[in-house]
Amino acid sequence: MSLQPVLIAGEWRQSRNPAGMFTATNPATKAPLPDQYPVSDLPEIEQALQAGQEAVAALRAFSPDDVAYFLECFADNIETRTEALVDMAHLETAYPVEPRLRSVELPRTTNQLRQAAQAARDRSWSHATIDSKTNIRAKYGPLDGPVAVFGPNNFPFAFNSAAGGDFAAAIAAGNPVIAKANTGHPGTTKTFTEAALDAINQSGLPSGMVQLIYRTPPAVGLKLVSHPLIGATGFTGSKWAGLKLKEAADKAGKPIYLEMSSVNPVFILPGALKERMADIAQELYNSCSLGAGQFCTNPGLAIIQQNGQSEMFISMVSALFTQNAPGTLLGEAGPKGIAEAIAILQQRGVEIVSGGYPVESDGFVFANTLLRVSGDRFLEHPETMQTEAFGTVNLMVVARDTAQMAQIAAQLEGNLTGCIYSHTGTDDEAIYEQVEPVLRQKVGRLLNDKMPTGVAVVSSMNHGGPFPATGHPGFTAVGIPASLLRFGALHCYDNVRHHRLPPELQDKNPTGRMWRIIDGEWTQGDI
Amino acid sequence: MSLQPVLIAGEWRQSRNPAGMFTATNPATKAPLPDQYPVSDLPEIEQALQAGQEAVAALRAFSPDDVAYFLECFADNIETRTEALVDMAHLETAYPVEPRLRSVELPRTTNQLRQAAQAARDRSWSHATIDSKTNIRAKYGPLDGPVAVFGPNNFPFAFNSAAGGDFAAAIAAGNPVIAKANTGHPGTTKTFTEAALDAINQSGLPSGMVQLIYRTPPAVGLKLVSHPLIGATGFTGSKWAGLKLKEAADKAGKPIYLEMSSVNPVFILPGALKERMADIAQELYNSCSLGAGQFCTNPGLAIIQQNGQSEMFISMVSALFTQNAPGTLLGEAGPKGIAEAIAILQQRGVEIVSGGYPVESDGFVFANTLLRVSGDRFLEHPETMQTEAFGTVNLMVVARDTAQMAQIAAQLEGNLTGCIYSHTGTDDEAIYEQVEPVLRQKVGRLLNDKMPTGVAVVSSMNHGGPFPATGHPGFTAVGIPASLLRFGALHCYDNVRHHRLPPELQDKNPTGRMWRIIDGEWTQGDI
């Protein structure tokens, strides 16, 4: 049992006057893990902010290539620590070592870091724009303070506050990061931070480039995201916590990017159901149960039409939910939250088709749960019907007809994703044309004939969407280089002498490959 | 004396159950103008929102070319109404007909509309991004509701809520607009809206594309920007009103873009002062007095160093402020606001060098006012020292040395602009290197040897900056096509069948000229 240090200003040190201590829990055994972690109070947060500000200033002497090199060293260092990371994350999350942790999520994480390095080195993300006639030039540059990253519990690697997508984007855009570990996996986050500190030393970047705290009292968290010295915040987690942080940051005029909640509706049109019912049932179950249903893009809502196939489909999905063993959830809050959500839904007339109860187990387990409700009922209480149950839970909505399907789409809150399954021929085309325009406005990513849980790390990916899925419909948390734009400030130079301009805005293309907009045209050339 | 109609859902009609009425005032005579305008209550706002939503849906059947054609018709219609617009704006603002209204601001306005039309037709603004291997495609598309535009009092044409920069950007991005007239120039705004309605009829766009209200009770304004049916809001005006609207919109998760307040610091380095004192004094006076000092980018703060030149420079600027007659302010709030700001500054030790009093006149006039304070004093009360006085008022800060200049820069709030005047040779280079990095983080646009009041409408222009100059450091209100991004939502299509994709994301380039990112490279080609 040892109290783990925080990383402030390049130094691993014991937290000074911590506001408390906590341990993580092994979700497979419900037993506390041995290490203790400090709860950092305001003075410690302010030291981190101050060191972050010093790093902002010191970074001016470094080039994007240095930042890229840091990210690449970091990715390498993570790989050399694979076993330690996988072992620790397995203890802290109960996720299977194979394939999830070692073969899927860890490579995804290092891939993201290397893509971010490439984006930093390439520099095209900064949208350098030059009007030669007026000699006005602009690009995105770093923010005026460090970026705080709050990572979620469900991706201990790929969205880790000290190694995941927000981290990579903030760093690649030229900002230092203050990582606030998710309290579910503090040990994993500490191991990442050790690898990051090594990379800082290898690359020579400022010591305050990456700092780590584990937890704060709630009021101190609000102070962090609204502090005069913060640049911006990236948050992935619950709507409850996210909205509180948003309010504090908004009031102070500090950018905050949130990924909060999403029920990810899947519309299954009649022709598709008729054509390939069993396949779709299997796909739906697979997507619902991935990571024990603890994905941001987990399909929590499926909308079908009442017809000859609908009852058979529900039975088929129910059978899959029942036959397959439920996974272990990340913590005590898991089964509790699911039970609460189901109770809320039941109060409004939702029926349980299968599951609906916690499972006696060594770990935190809740039965795979299929729910159903009529379209009429859904439309009576559309907001309640979108209560998120974070686990293998799906609410099947049985709509009377196409018009009601479109009405349901119109009542959706903002979501990360929305799927439409349709007949491979043209049988569903008219229905698609009624549903899609409504759904399009409600989601960040619209899919055809594909479940939403796979989030490819490609430049066109939008892991975002209208509120309350996120805080702003114009930004994505995945998809490089677009995700970097969240952590950039638009810097315009008007009549600034040539030698004083950043290299990206000088006449000569600094890399010979960077894309810039010169006099209205994208080009890799010089002026 | 007649009560003017609102434009709702394509129909000019009397306001139903208005919450009140108001008239505009001729600032040159302080006399009320004859026309009366209604104060719209919540039901009317909701009718406009509903019609705006219908326009959002109807717009799906139109192409960007149709929107571009509308903007071009509108620009033409404005030109045919030049005399009516200029006459009305002259009455409502007391701005000179020549050159300001007819030869500067009106052409700027039609130029903006035509640039926006070009951006809409070109489509490159939407950053279409295609990953061919994964078949994931994304672009910015319109928001999920109409855009409310609140225009400021100081640019009756170029920032008019029914014709200015926010209007042009919102429309070009494919959104309907609900214009909330500035109450200082409702007649001008109505005339623009008449021209817009003609353009709607010419182009065949949905009737709810442009709607007009003049004023709301404060609580109804808050409801408008936070309403479930609104897409986003563009606001230019006072910090006081802006922060209230921001709070309401933020809470509802609705994007709001604000341009609020800015003192636009001008740092004049010692070598520049020694080299060309008289020129800089004249430039400073010219910029301070432009539009009677009522520019968002008006330089309210000048920072010089105490030395053999500093007193002479202050005398020289003071002489220009005294010799030249002050302009007429836009309304009663003008002289009152300036007097209040000066009183606040004086309480903290700011001294009046010249001016400082309202001028007896037929119109609203306040003496050109030069203020001074030491760098020490400034640093004791940095926030108070940045109190904005919206008129020909400049606070000259006399810093002890370069270090103190940099300290002053570090204490600045977010501003639209920051200028540094330096020696044309290298005399000031070392000072520049100390001041610029600090100032860079505080402003949207950094200038060299140039006053901030000219805001060129070019693609690299950033009319934005960190809070509280605006609500977000990554967006600009001027500069096309970048200004369109504020009114776009990121729309991703994952595995969507080719014929269902918007033309911008299909394999074939829809214009043959649109810039898209295909597999990581900007190109005008097809897939």
mmCIF file of N, CA and C in Angstrom, chain A residues 60 127 129 131 136 138 140 142-144 246 250 252-253 257 422-423 425 429 432 437 440-441 444-450 458-460 462 467 472-475 489-497 499-500 513 515 521-522, chain B residues 60 127 129 131 136 138 140 142-144 246 250 252-253 255 257 422-423 425 429 432 437 440-441 444-450 458-460 462 467 472-475 489-497 499-500 513 515 521-522:
data_model
loop_
_atom_site.group_PDB
_atom_site.id
_atom_site.type_symbol
_atom_site.label_atom_id
_atom_site.label_comp_id
_atom_site.label_asym_id
_atom_site.label_seq_id
_atom_site.Cartn_x
_atom_site.Cartn_y
_atom_site.Cartn_z
ATOM 1 N N ARG A 60 7.586 28.165 -27.401
ATOM 2 C CA ARG A 60 7.766 29.042 -28.559
ATOM 3 C C ARG A 60 9.107 28.801 -29.241
ATOM 4 N N HIS A 127 -4.193 25.311 -41.283
ATOM 5 C CA HIS A 127 -4.911 26.124 -42.271
ATOM 6 C C HIS A 127 -4.247 27.478 -42.506
ATOM 7 N N THR A 129 -3.259 30.585 -44.144
ATOM 8 C CA THR A 129 -4.003 31.296 -45.180
ATOM 9 C C THR A 129 -3.300 32.629 -45.433
ATOM 10 N N ASP A 131 -3.015 36.087 -47.865
ATOM 11 C CA ASP A 131 -3.445 36.962 -48.951
ATOM 12 C C ASP A 131 -2.274 37.864 -49.289
ATOM 13 N N ILE A 136 -1.852 40.009 -45.435
ATOM 14 C CA ILE A 136 -2.491 39.515 -44.212
ATOM 15 C C ILE A 136 -2.382 37.997 -44.254
ATOM 16 N N ALA A 138 -2.805 34.251 -41.778
ATOM 17 C CA ALA A 138 -3.392 33.688 -40.555
ATOM 18 C C ALA A 138 -3.200 32.180 -40.516
ATOM 19 N N TYR A 140 -4.013 28.663 -37.488
ATOM 20 C CA TYR A 140 -4.278 28.254 -36.123
ATOM 21 C C TYR A 140 -2.948 28.053 -35.403
ATOM 22 N N PRO A 142 -1.164 27.646 -31.105
ATOM 23 C CA PRO A 142 -1.545 27.098 -29.791
ATOM 24 C C PRO A 142 -2.390 28.067 -28.975
ATOM 25 N N LEU A 143 -3.065 27.532 -27.984
ATOM 26 C CA LEU A 143 -3.884 28.327 -27.076
ATOM 27 C C LEU A 143 -3.002 29.109 -26.105
ATOM 28 N N ASP A 144 -3.640 29.936 -25.288
ATOM 29 C CA ASP A 144 -2.896 30.786 -24.354
ATOM 30 C C ASP A 144 -2.675 30.124 -22.992
ATOM 31 N N LYS A 246 -18.916 22.208 -17.947
ATOM 32 C CA LYS A 246 -19.263 23.121 -19.054
ATOM 33 C C LYS A 246 -19.733 24.465 -18.525
ATOM 34 N N ASP A 250 -17.770 27.761 -19.461
ATOM 35 C CA ASP A 250 -18.499 28.723 -20.291
ATOM 36 C C ASP A 250 -18.537 30.099 -19.636
ATOM 37 N N ALA A 252 -16.491 31.408 -17.677
ATOM 38 C CA ALA A 252 -15.180 32.067 -17.717
ATOM 39 C C ALA A 252 -14.714 32.311 -19.149
ATOM 40 N N GLY A 253 -15.520 31.920 -20.132
ATOM 41 C CA GLY A 253 -15.115 32.115 -21.529
ATOM 42 C C GLY A 253 -13.974 31.200 -21.942
ATOM 43 N N TYR A 257 -14.463 21.108 -24.566
ATOM 44 C CA TYR A 257 -15.000 20.159 -25.531
ATOM 45 C C TYR A 257 -15.426 18.937 -24.753
ATOM 46 N N SER A 422 -31.048 -0.637 -44.461
ATOM 47 C CA SER A 422 -32.098 -0.671 -45.476
ATOM 48 C C SER A 422 -31.861 -1.827 -46.439
ATOM 49 N N HIS A 423 -32.879 -2.149 -47.196
ATOM 50 C CA HIS A 423 -32.829 -3.227 -48.189
ATOM 51 C C HIS A 423 -31.673 -2.974 -49.158
ATOM 52 N N GLY A 425 -31.444 -3.642 -52.160
ATOM 53 C CA GLY A 425 -31.958 -3.093 -53.404
ATOM 54 C C GLY A 425 -32.615 -1.754 -53.116
ATOM 55 N N GLU A 429 -36.050 2.608 -50.299
ATOM 56 C CA GLU A 429 -35.533 3.927 -50.690
ATOM 57 C C GLU A 429 -36.474 5.068 -50.276
ATOM 58 N N TYR A 432 -36.207 5.575 -46.569
ATOM 59 C CA TYR A 432 -34.912 6.215 -46.274
ATOM 60 C C TYR A 432 -34.998 7.720 -46.492
ATOM 61 N N PRO A 437 -33.198 12.650 -43.754
ATOM 62 C CA PRO A 437 -33.000 14.096 -43.572
ATOM 63 C C PRO A 437 -33.231 14.537 -42.117
ATOM 64 N N ARG A 440 -30.207 13.032 -40.022
ATOM 65 C CA ARG A 440 -28.934 13.686 -40.373
ATOM 66 C C ARG A 440 -28.609 14.859 -39.441
ATOM 67 N N GLN A 441 -29.644 15.637 -39.109
ATOM 68 C CA GLN A 441 -29.430 16.843 -38.301
ATOM 69 C C GLN A 441 -29.191 16.514 -36.828
ATOM 70 N N GLY A 444 -23.720 13.201 -35.400
ATOM 71 C CA GLY A 444 -22.437 13.556 -35.992
ATOM 72 C C GLY A 444 -22.064 12.641 -37.146
ATOM 73 N N ARG A 445 -22.321 11.350 -36.956
ATOM 74 C CA ARG A 445 -21.942 10.357 -37.971
ATOM 75 C C ARG A 445 -23.157 9.541 -38.350
ATOM 76 N N LEU A 446 -23.470 9.537 -39.621
ATOM 77 C CA LEU A 446 -24.602 8.781 -40.140
ATOM 78 C C LEU A 446 -24.077 7.532 -40.843
ATOM 79 N N LEU A 447 -24.608 6.368 -40.471
ATOM 80 C CA LEU A 447 -24.111 5.117 -41.060
ATOM 81 C C LEU A 447 -25.200 4.413 -41.858
ATOM 82 N N ASN A 448 -24.773 3.661 -42.842
ATOM 83 C CA ASN A 448 -25.667 2.774 -43.597
ATOM 84 C C ASN A 448 -25.250 1.338 -43.357
ATOM 85 N N ASP A 449 -26.190 0.505 -42.935
ATOM 86 C CA ASP A 449 -25.973 -0.949 -42.905
ATOM 87 C C ASP A 449 -24.730 -1.324 -42.115
ATOM 88 N N LYS A 450 -24.528 -0.660 -41.005
ATOM 89 C CA LYS A 450 -23.304 -0.846 -40.227
ATOM 90 C C LYS A 450 -23.592 -0.341 -38.831
ATOM 91 N N VAL A 458 -9.556 7.834 -38.878
ATOM 92 C CA VAL A 458 -9.209 8.358 -40.206
ATOM 93 C C VAL A 458 -9.611 9.826 -40.242
ATOM 94 N N SER A 459 -9.092 10.537 -41.226
ATOM 95 C CA SER A 459 -9.250 11.994 -41.229
ATOM 96 C C SER A 459 -10.701 12.433 -41.372
ATOM 97 N N SER A 460 -11.543 11.583 -41.945
ATOM 98 C CA SER A 460 -12.942 11.947 -42.163
ATOM 99 C C SER A 460 -13.845 11.549 -40.994
ATOM 100 N N ASN A 462 -15.931 11.645 -37.787
ATOM 101 C CA ASN A 462 -16.480 12.612 -36.833
ATOM 102 C C ASN A 462 -16.979 11.854 -35.616
ATOM 103 N N PHE A 467 -25.326 18.863 -29.265
ATOM 104 C CA PHE A 467 -25.608 18.786 -27.834
ATOM 105 C C PHE A 467 -26.853 17.938 -27.602
ATOM 106 N N HIS A 472 -20.657 21.040 -28.862
ATOM 107 C CA HIS A 472 -20.638 21.887 -30.063
ATOM 108 C C HIS A 472 -20.670 20.983 -31.288
ATOM 109 N N PRO A 473 -21.548 21.283 -32.267
ATOM 110 C CA PRO A 473 -21.699 20.358 -33.398
ATOM 111 C C PRO A 473 -20.597 20.454 -34.450
ATOM 112 N N GLY A 474 -19.637 21.333 -34.257
ATOM 113 C CA GLY A 474 -18.637 21.555 -35.307
ATOM 114 C C GLY A 474 -17.293 20.901 -35.060
ATOM 115 N N PHE A 475 -17.159 20.140 -33.991
ATOM 116 C CA PHE A 475 -15.852 19.593 -33.646
ATOM 117 C C PHE A 475 -15.901 18.084 -33.478
ATOM 118 N N ALA A 489 -5.993 28.366 -31.577
ATOM 119 C CA ALA A 489 -6.539 29.730 -31.612
ATOM 120 C C ALA A 489 -6.180 30.309 -32.975
ATOM 121 N N LEU A 490 -7.092 31.086 -33.533
ATOM 122 C CA LEU A 490 -6.837 31.661 -34.853
ATOM 123 C C LEU A 490 -5.936 32.891 -34.696
ATOM 124 N N HIS A 491 -4.760 32.818 -35.282
ATOM 125 C CA HIS A 491 -3.760 33.884 -35.146
ATOM 126 C C HIS A 491 -3.555 34.567 -36.499
ATOM 127 N N CYS A 492 -3.948 35.830 -36.552
ATOM 128 C CA CYS A 492 -3.805 36.592 -37.790
ATOM 129 C C CYS A 492 -2.639 37.571 -37.647
ATOM 130 N N TYR A 493 -1.905 37.740 -38.736
ATOM 131 C CA TYR A 493 -0.759 38.664 -38.784
ATOM 132 C C TYR A 493 -1.030 39.662 -39.903
ATOM 133 N N ASP A 494 -1.155 40.924 -39.535
ATOM 134 C CA ASP A 494 -1.531 41.963 -40.492
ATOM 135 C C ASP A 494 -0.339 42.904 -40.678
ATOM 136 N N ASN A 495 0.246 42.847 -41.858
ATOM 137 C CA ASN A 495 1.373 43.724 -42.172
ATOM 138 C C ASN A 495 2.599 43.422 -41.310
ATOM 139 N N VAL A 496 2.681 42.229 -40.772
ATOM 140 C CA VAL A 496 3.822 41.874 -39.914
ATOM 141 C C VAL A 496 5.046 41.615 -40.793
ATOM 142 N N ARG A 497 6.198 42.142 -40.339
ATOM 143 C CA ARG A 497 7.415 42.017 -41.155
ATOM 144 C C ARG A 497 7.756 40.544 -41.372
ATOM 145 N N HIS A 499 10.327 38.536 -41.497
ATOM 146 C CA HIS A 499 11.187 37.708 -40.642
ATOM 147 C C HIS A 499 10.555 37.452 -39.273
ATOM 148 N N ARG A 500 9.513 38.224 -38.952
ATOM 149 C CA ARG A 500 8.839 38.020 -37.667
ATOM 150 C C ARG A 500 7.689 37.016 -37.757
ATOM 151 N N ARG A 513 5.941 20.675 -48.355
ATOM 152 C CA ARG A 513 4.806 19.756 -48.543
ATOM 153 C C ARG A 513 3.529 20.271 -47.870
ATOM 154 N N TRP A 515 0.225 21.994 -46.906
ATOM 155 C CA TRP A 515 -0.849 22.607 -47.687
ATOM 156 C C TRP A 515 -1.224 23.945 -47.066
ATOM 157 N N GLU A 521 -6.387 29.686 -53.111
ATOM 158 C CA GLU A 521 -6.204 28.324 -53.635
ATOM 159 C C GLU A 521 -5.317 27.508 -52.705
ATOM 160 N N TRP A 522 -5.695 26.272 -52.454
ATOM 161 C CA TRP A 522 -4.842 25.371 -51.687
ATOM 162 C C TRP A 522 -3.618 25.022 -52.529
ATOM 163 N N ARG B 60 -33.190 21.605 -48.139
ATOM 164 C CA ARG B 60 -32.507 20.381 -48.584
ATOM 165 C C ARG B 60 -32.677 20.154 -50.080
ATOM 166 N N HIS B 127 -14.862 21.849 -46.329
ATOM 167 C CA HIS B 127 -13.796 20.906 -45.971
ATOM 168 C C HIS B 127 -14.211 19.458 -46.192
ATOM 169 N N THR B 129 -13.982 15.867 -46.784
ATOM 170 C CA THR B 129 -12.852 14.995 -46.466
ATOM 171 C C THR B 129 -13.273 13.561 -46.730
ATOM 172 N N ASP B 131 -12.072 9.493 -47.049
ATOM 173 C CA ASP B 131 -11.101 8.407 -46.954
ATOM 174 C C ASP B 131 -11.644 7.264 -47.787
ATOM 175 N N ILE B 136 -15.377 6.418 -45.529
ATOM 176 C CA ILE B 136 -15.927 7.380 -44.574
ATOM 177 C C ILE B 136 -15.697 8.769 -45.176
ATOM 178 N N ALA B 138 -16.786 13.136 -44.825
ATOM 179 C CA ALA B 138 -17.337 14.164 -43.930
ATOM 180 C C ALA B 138 -17.219 15.536 -44.550
ATOM 181 N N TYR B 140 -18.609 19.925 -43.524
ATOM 182 C CA TYR B 140 -19.505 20.798 -42.774
ATOM 183 C C TYR B 140 -20.791 20.986 -43.567
ATOM 184 N N PRO B 142 -25.190 22.425 -43.021
ATOM 185 C CA PRO B 142 -25.950 23.419 -42.259
ATOM 186 C C PRO B 142 -26.302 22.925 -40.850
ATOM 187 N N LEU B 143 -26.643 23.866 -40.001
ATOM 188 C CA LEU B 143 -27.053 23.562 -38.631
ATOM 189 C C LEU B 143 -28.470 22.993 -38.617
ATOM 190 N N ASP B 144 -28.923 22.605 -37.426
ATOM 191 C CA ASP B 144 -30.244 21.980 -37.298
ATOM 192 C C ASP B 144 -31.356 22.985 -37.015
ATOM 193 N N LYS B 246 -24.973 34.826 -23.944
ATOM 194 C CA LYS B 246 -24.040 33.673 -23.925
ATOM 195 C C LYS B 246 -24.432 32.676 -22.840
ATOM 196 N N ASP B 250 -25.351 28.957 -23.831
ATOM 197 C CA ASP B 250 -24.438 27.917 -23.334
ATOM 198 C C ASP B 250 -25.190 26.859 -22.550
ATOM 199 N N ALA B 252 -28.152 25.912 -22.825
ATOM 200 C CA ALA B 252 -28.965 25.058 -23.695
ATOM 201 C C ALA B 252 -28.116 24.280 -24.696
ATOM 202 N N GLY B 253 -26.797 24.482 -24.647
ATOM 203 C CA GLY B 253 -25.930 23.776 -25.596
ATOM 204 C C GLY B 253 -26.067 24.295 -27.016
ATOM 205 N N PRO B 255 -24.790 26.831 -29.967
ATOM 206 C CA PRO B 255 -23.640 27.668 -30.311
ATOM 207 C C PRO B 255 -24.018 29.149 -30.366
ATOM 208 N N TYR B 257 -21.916 32.941 -31.155
ATOM 209 C CA TYR B 257 -20.670 33.607 -31.500
ATOM 210 C C TYR B 257 -20.844 35.070 -31.173
ATOM 211 N N SER B 422 7.251 49.689 -34.489
ATOM 212 C CA SER B 422 8.672 49.581 -34.155
ATOM 213 C C SER B 422 9.508 50.318 -35.199
ATOM 214 N N HIS B 423 10.752 50.554 -34.847
ATOM 215 C CA HIS B 423 11.709 51.237 -35.722
ATOM 216 C C HIS B 423 11.807 50.485 -37.051
ATOM 217 N N GLY B 425 14.230 50.109 -38.926
ATOM 218 C CA GLY B 425 15.445 49.279 -38.945
ATOM 219 C C GLY B 425 15.350 48.247 -37.838
ATOM 220 N N GLU B 429 14.225 45.711 -32.265
ATOM 221 C CA GLU B 429 14.035 44.263 -32.448
ATOM 222 C C GLU B 429 14.033 43.494 -31.123
ATOM 223 N N TYR B 432 10.792 44.155 -29.355
ATOM 224 C CA TYR B 432 9.718 43.430 -30.047
ATOM 225 C C TYR B 432 9.680 41.977 -29.604
ATOM 226 N N PRO B 437 5.611 37.948 -28.133
ATOM 227 C CA PRO B 437 5.088 36.624 -27.732
ATOM 228 C C PRO B 437 3.979 36.723 -26.685
ATOM 229 N N ARG B 440 0.839 38.243 -28.603
ATOM 230 C CA ARG B 440 0.298 37.294 -29.596
ATOM 231 C C ARG B 440 -0.844 36.450 -29.021
ATOM 232 N N GLN B 441 -0.666 36.002 -27.764
ATOM 233 C CA GLN B 441 -1.656 35.115 -27.150
ATOM 234 C C GLN B 441 -2.924 35.856 -26.727
ATOM 235 N N GLY B 444 -6.582 38.425 -31.524
ATOM 236 C CA GLY B 444 -6.876 37.668 -32.733
ATOM 237 C C GLY B 444 -5.997 38.096 -33.898
ATOM 238 N N ARG B 445 -5.781 39.405 -34.018
ATOM 239 C CA ARG B 445 -4.990 39.939 -35.144
ATOM 240 C C ARG B 445 -3.857 40.786 -34.608
ATOM 241 N N LEU B 446 -2.663 40.446 -34.983
ATOM 242 C CA LEU B 446 -1.468 41.181 -34.562
ATOM 243 C C LEU B 446 -0.980 42.016 -35.739
ATOM 244 N N LEU B 447 -0.785 43.322 -35.495
ATOM 245 C CA LEU B 447 -0.374 44.206 -36.590
ATOM 246 C C LEU B 447 1.006 44.791 -36.325
ATOM 247 N N ASN B 448 1.690 45.108 -37.399
ATOM 248 C CA ASN B 448 2.948 45.851 -37.330
ATOM 249 C C ASN B 448 2.768 47.190 -38.021
ATOM 250 N N ASP B 449 3.094 48.268 -37.319
ATOM 251 C CA ASP B 449 3.203 49.587 -37.951
ATOM 252 C C ASP B 449 1.933 49.983 -38.691
ATOM 253 N N LYS B 450 0.814 49.670 -38.092
ATOM 254 C CA LYS B 450 -0.470 49.881 -38.767
ATOM 255 C C LYS B 450 -1.531 49.911 -37.683
ATOM 256 N N VAL B 458 -10.743 39.819 -46.429
ATOM 257 C CA VAL B 458 -9.957 38.845 -47.190
ATOM 258 C C VAL B 458 -9.961 37.535 -46.408
ATOM 259 N N SER B 459 -9.583 36.466 -47.090
ATOM 260 C CA SER B 459 -9.747 35.135 -46.482
ATOM 261 C C SER B 459 -8.890 34.945 -45.241
ATOM 262 N N SER B 460 -7.806 35.690 -45.112
ATOM 263 C CA SER B 460 -6.900 35.527 -43.969
ATOM 264 C C SER B 460 -7.279 36.431 -42.799
ATOM 265 N N ASN B 462 -8.724 37.732 -39.495
ATOM 266 C CA ASN B 462 -9.361 37.244 -38.281
ATOM 267 C C ASN B 462 -9.931 38.419 -37.509
ATOM 268 N N PHE B 467 -11.632 35.401 -25.398
ATOM 269 C CA PHE B 467 -12.609 35.997 -24.492
ATOM 270 C C PHE B 467 -11.945 37.084 -23.642
ATOM 271 N N HIS B 472 -14.957 32.688 -28.264
ATOM 272 C CA HIS B 472 -14.141 31.523 -28.601
ATOM 273 C C HIS B 472 -12.965 31.987 -29.463
ATOM 274 N N PRO B 473 -11.742 31.532 -29.144
ATOM 275 C CA PRO B 473 -10.574 32.052 -29.874
ATOM 276 C C PRO B 473 -10.336 31.432 -31.243
ATOM 277 N N GLY B 474 -11.186 30.496 -31.650
ATOM 278 C CA GLY B 474 -10.921 29.783 -32.894
ATOM 279 C C GLY B 474 -11.769 30.235 -34.075
ATOM 280 N N PHE B 475 -12.578 31.269 -33.901
ATOM 281 C CA PHE B 475 -13.495 31.667 -34.969
ATOM 282 C C PHE B 475 -13.347 33.144 -35.332
ATOM 283 N N ALA B 489 -22.236 22.442 -39.115
ATOM 284 C CA ALA B 489 -22.132 21.258 -38.252
ATOM 285 C C ALA B 489 -21.336 20.222 -39.027
ATOM 286 N N LEU B 490 -20.507 19.479 -38.326
ATOM 287 C CA LEU B 490 -19.689 18.477 -38.993
ATOM 288 C C LEU B 490 -20.536 17.226 -39.243
ATOM 289 N N HIS B 491 -20.719 16.901 -40.505
ATOM 290 C CA HIS B 491 -21.573 15.777 -40.912
ATOM 291 C C HIS B 491 -20.701 14.678 -41.508
ATOM 292 N N CYS B 492 -20.665 13.546 -40.824
ATOM 293 C CA CYS B 492 -19.881 12.417 -41.303
ATOM 294 C C CYS B 492 -20.813 11.351 -41.868
ATOM 295 N N TYR B 493 -20.378 10.712 -42.950
ATOM 296 C CA TYR B 493 -21.137 9.633 -43.595
ATOM 297 C C TYR B 493 -20.263 8.387 -43.619
ATOM 298 N N ASP B 494 -20.711 7.349 -42.919
ATOM 299 C CA ASP B 494 -19.905 6.145 -42.756
ATOM 300 C C ASP B 494 -20.592 5.003 -43.501
ATOM 301 N N ASN B 495 -19.957 4.583 -44.585
ATOM 302 C CA ASN B 495 -20.492 3.464 -45.370
ATOM 303 C C ASN B 495 -21.827 3.816 -46.036
ATOM 304 N N VAL B 496 -22.091 5.078 -46.222
ATOM 305 C CA VAL B 496 -23.361 5.485 -46.837
ATOM 306 C C VAL B 496 -23.294 5.232 -48.351
ATOM 307 N N ARG B 497 -24.375 4.696 -48.869
ATOM 308 C CA ARG B 497 -24.382 4.341 -50.297
ATOM 309 C C ARG B 497 -24.143 5.586 -51.153
ATOM 310 N N HIS B 499 -25.122 6.936 -53.945
ATOM 311 C CA HIS B 499 -26.151 7.839 -54.493
ATOM 312 C C HIS B 499 -26.856 8.637 -53.398
ATOM 313 N N ARG B 500 -26.668 8.212 -52.138
ATOM 314 C CA ARG B 500 -27.298 8.934 -51.036
ATOM 315 C C ARG B 500 -26.397 10.031 -50.458
ATOM 316 N N ARG B 513 -13.975 22.099 -59.493
ATOM 317 C CA ARG B 513 -13.033 23.095 -58.965
ATOM 318 C C ARG B 513 -12.959 23.061 -57.438
ATOM 319 N N TRP B 515 -12.184 22.348 -53.745
ATOM 320 C CA TRP B 515 -11.056 21.715 -53.052
ATOM 321 C C TRP B 515 -11.595 20.738 -52.014
ATOM 322 N N GLU B 521 -4.828 14.355 -48.970
ATOM 323 C CA GLU B 521 -4.264 15.423 -49.799
ATOM 324 C C GLU B 521 -5.364 16.332 -50.332
ATOM 325 N N TRP B 522 -5.136 17.633 -50.305
ATOM 326 C CA TRP B 522 -6.089 18.567 -50.900
ATOM 327 C C TRP B 522 -6.040 18.421 -52.412
#
